[in-house]
Structure formats: C-alpha cells, structure tokens
C-alpha cells in the first residue's frame, strides 16, 4: 500500500532528513519505506510518498517511543500528520 501524506516541521528539511536517515533501518525492519519526500519553500511542511507492506506495522511504528521522541526532537509536529490520499496505481518514468 502506498500513500501521500504531509506533516508540519519546525526545524527545517535537513534536520528532518537527518532524523529520517537515522530511523530508516527501523522502518525497513517494519516494511515501511519513504519513496519520495519534499518540502515547501519555507521548509515548514514535508510531503511524502510512503509504501507500507503491512499496514498493521504502521500502528507499531506510532507506538515506538524511541522513534516518536526522535521525530519530536527533529521538529515534527506529530498532530499535524495527515494522509492526503491512498495511491492505488502509479507510474515511474
């Protein structure tokens, strides 16, 4: 399953990206992969396309206190996370 989501950040895209790279092995273990991520011009929002092999693993992720703390420390406003749309088909050029 793939989905497009967004969330607010307060410490800029580079800080978020550094945190993502730090937790990426944990995400890989859960079968969660960010396929693409980008930010708006003032670096206050991140948009991403994420693939989740087993949606139940995403719930496990949200309950991991270590990952939640790292996200908060990187300036992610957790309550702002929003799934914009589930992606049913896609094309990569």
Tab-separated table of C-alpha atoms in Angstrom:
chain	number	residue	atom	x	y	z
A	1	UNK	CA	0.000	0.000	0.000
A	2	UNK	CA	1.281	3.474	-0.893
A	3	UNK	CA	0.021	6.794	0.378
A	4	UNK	CA	0.686	10.502	0.082
A	5	UNK	CA	0.921	12.319	3.393
A	6	UNK	CA	2.032	15.603	4.905
A	7	UNK	CA	3.076	16.960	8.284
A	8	UNK	CA	4.489	20.161	9.731
A	9	UNK	CA	8.118	20.619	10.763
A	10	UNK	CA	9.749	23.380	12.812
A	11	UNK	CA	13.480	22.757	12.361
A	12	UNK	CA	13.817	22.636	8.578
A	13	UNK	CA	14.033	19.880	5.996
A	14	UNK	CA	17.704	18.984	6.588
A	15	UNK	CA	17.014	18.259	10.271
A	16	UNK	CA	14.030	16.099	9.328
A	17	UNK	CA	16.069	14.269	6.664
A	18	UNK	CA	18.912	13.560	9.095
A	19	UNK	CA	16.394	12.101	11.563
A	20	UNK	CA	14.757	10.025	8.811
A	21	UNK	CA	18.108	8.515	7.824
A	22	UNK	CA	18.692	7.650	11.481
A	23	UNK	CA	15.382	5.769	11.840
A	24	UNK	CA	15.394	4.277	8.328
A	25	UNK	CA	16.775	0.877	9.500
A	26	UNK	CA	13.880	0.627	11.998
A	27	UNK	CA	11.398	1.486	9.251
A	28	UNK	CA	12.958	-1.075	6.902
A	29	UNK	CA	12.525	-3.712	9.608
A	30	UNK	CA	8.802	-2.867	9.740
A	31	UNK	CA	8.455	-2.876	5.939
A	32	UNK	CA	7.917	0.896	5.741
A	33	UNK	CA	9.748	2.846	3.033
A	34	UNK	CA	9.603	6.537	2.154
A	35	UNK	CA	9.809	6.513	-1.645
A	36	UNK	CA	9.931	10.298	-2.028
A	37	UNK	CA	9.892	13.304	0.292
A	38	UNK	CA	9.968	17.029	-0.344
A	39	UNK	CA	9.288	20.307	1.407
A	40	UNK	CA	7.622	23.615	0.692
A	41	UNK	CA	9.688	26.769	0.100
A	42	UNK	CA	9.819	27.859	3.746
A	43	UNK	CA	10.554	24.314	4.976
A	44	UNK	CA	7.578	24.144	7.338
A	45	UNK	CA	5.859	21.143	5.735
A	46	UNK	CA	7.025	17.790	4.433
A	47	UNK	CA	5.128	15.869	1.770
A	48	UNK	CA	5.989	12.220	1.254
A	49	UNK	CA	5.019	9.104	-0.630
A	50	UNK	CA	5.363	6.083	1.624
A	51	UNK	CA	4.996	2.389	0.911
A	52	UNK	CA	3.866	0.043	3.678
A	53	UNK	CA	3.943	-3.692	3.068
A	54	UNK	CA	1.722	-4.484	6.073
A	55	UNK	CA	-0.498	-1.607	7.304
A	56	UNK	CA	-0.617	-3.106	10.818
A	57	UNK	CA	3.123	-2.383	11.132
A	58	UNK	CA	2.444	1.339	10.788
A	59	UNK	CA	0.497	1.182	14.047
A	60	UNK	CA	3.515	-0.451	15.709
A	61	UNK	CA	5.650	2.428	14.446
A	62	UNK	CA	3.407	5.055	16.041
A	63	UNK	CA	3.701	3.294	19.417
A	64	UNK	CA	7.514	3.167	19.409
A	65	UNK	CA	8.550	5.775	21.985
A	66	UNK	CA	12.153	5.906	20.737
A	67	UNK	CA	11.081	6.817	17.196
A	68	UNK	CA	8.392	9.211	18.421
A	69	UNK	CA	10.993	11.052	20.524
A	70	UNK	CA	13.401	11.316	17.590
A	71	UNK	CA	10.644	12.724	15.380
A	72	UNK	CA	9.632	15.293	18.017
A	73	UNK	CA	13.275	16.265	18.628
A	74	UNK	CA	13.655	16.827	14.853
A	75	UNK	CA	10.756	19.303	14.910
A	76	UNK	CA	7.947	17.095	13.581
A	77	UNK	CA	4.532	18.234	14.813
A	78	UNK	CA	3.012	14.769	15.205
A	79	UNK	CA	-0.576	16.010	15.494
A	80	UNK	CA	-0.295	17.634	12.069
A	81	UNK	CA	0.303	14.328	10.246
A	82	UNK	CA	-2.337	13.825	7.572
A	83	UNK	CA	-2.792	11.131	4.948
A	84	UNK	CA	-3.868	13.043	1.849
A	85	UNK	CA	-4.659	10.032	-0.308
A	86	UNK	CA	-4.013	6.323	-0.758
A	87	UNK	CA	-2.282	5.618	-4.060
A	88	UNK	CA	-3.763	2.681	-5.957
A	89	UNK	CA	-1.774	2.944	-9.210
A	90	UNK	CA	1.393	4.768	-10.165
A	91	UNK	CA	3.935	5.218	-12.931
A	92	UNK	CA	7.677	5.808	-12.670
A	93	UNK	CA	9.373	7.252	-15.725
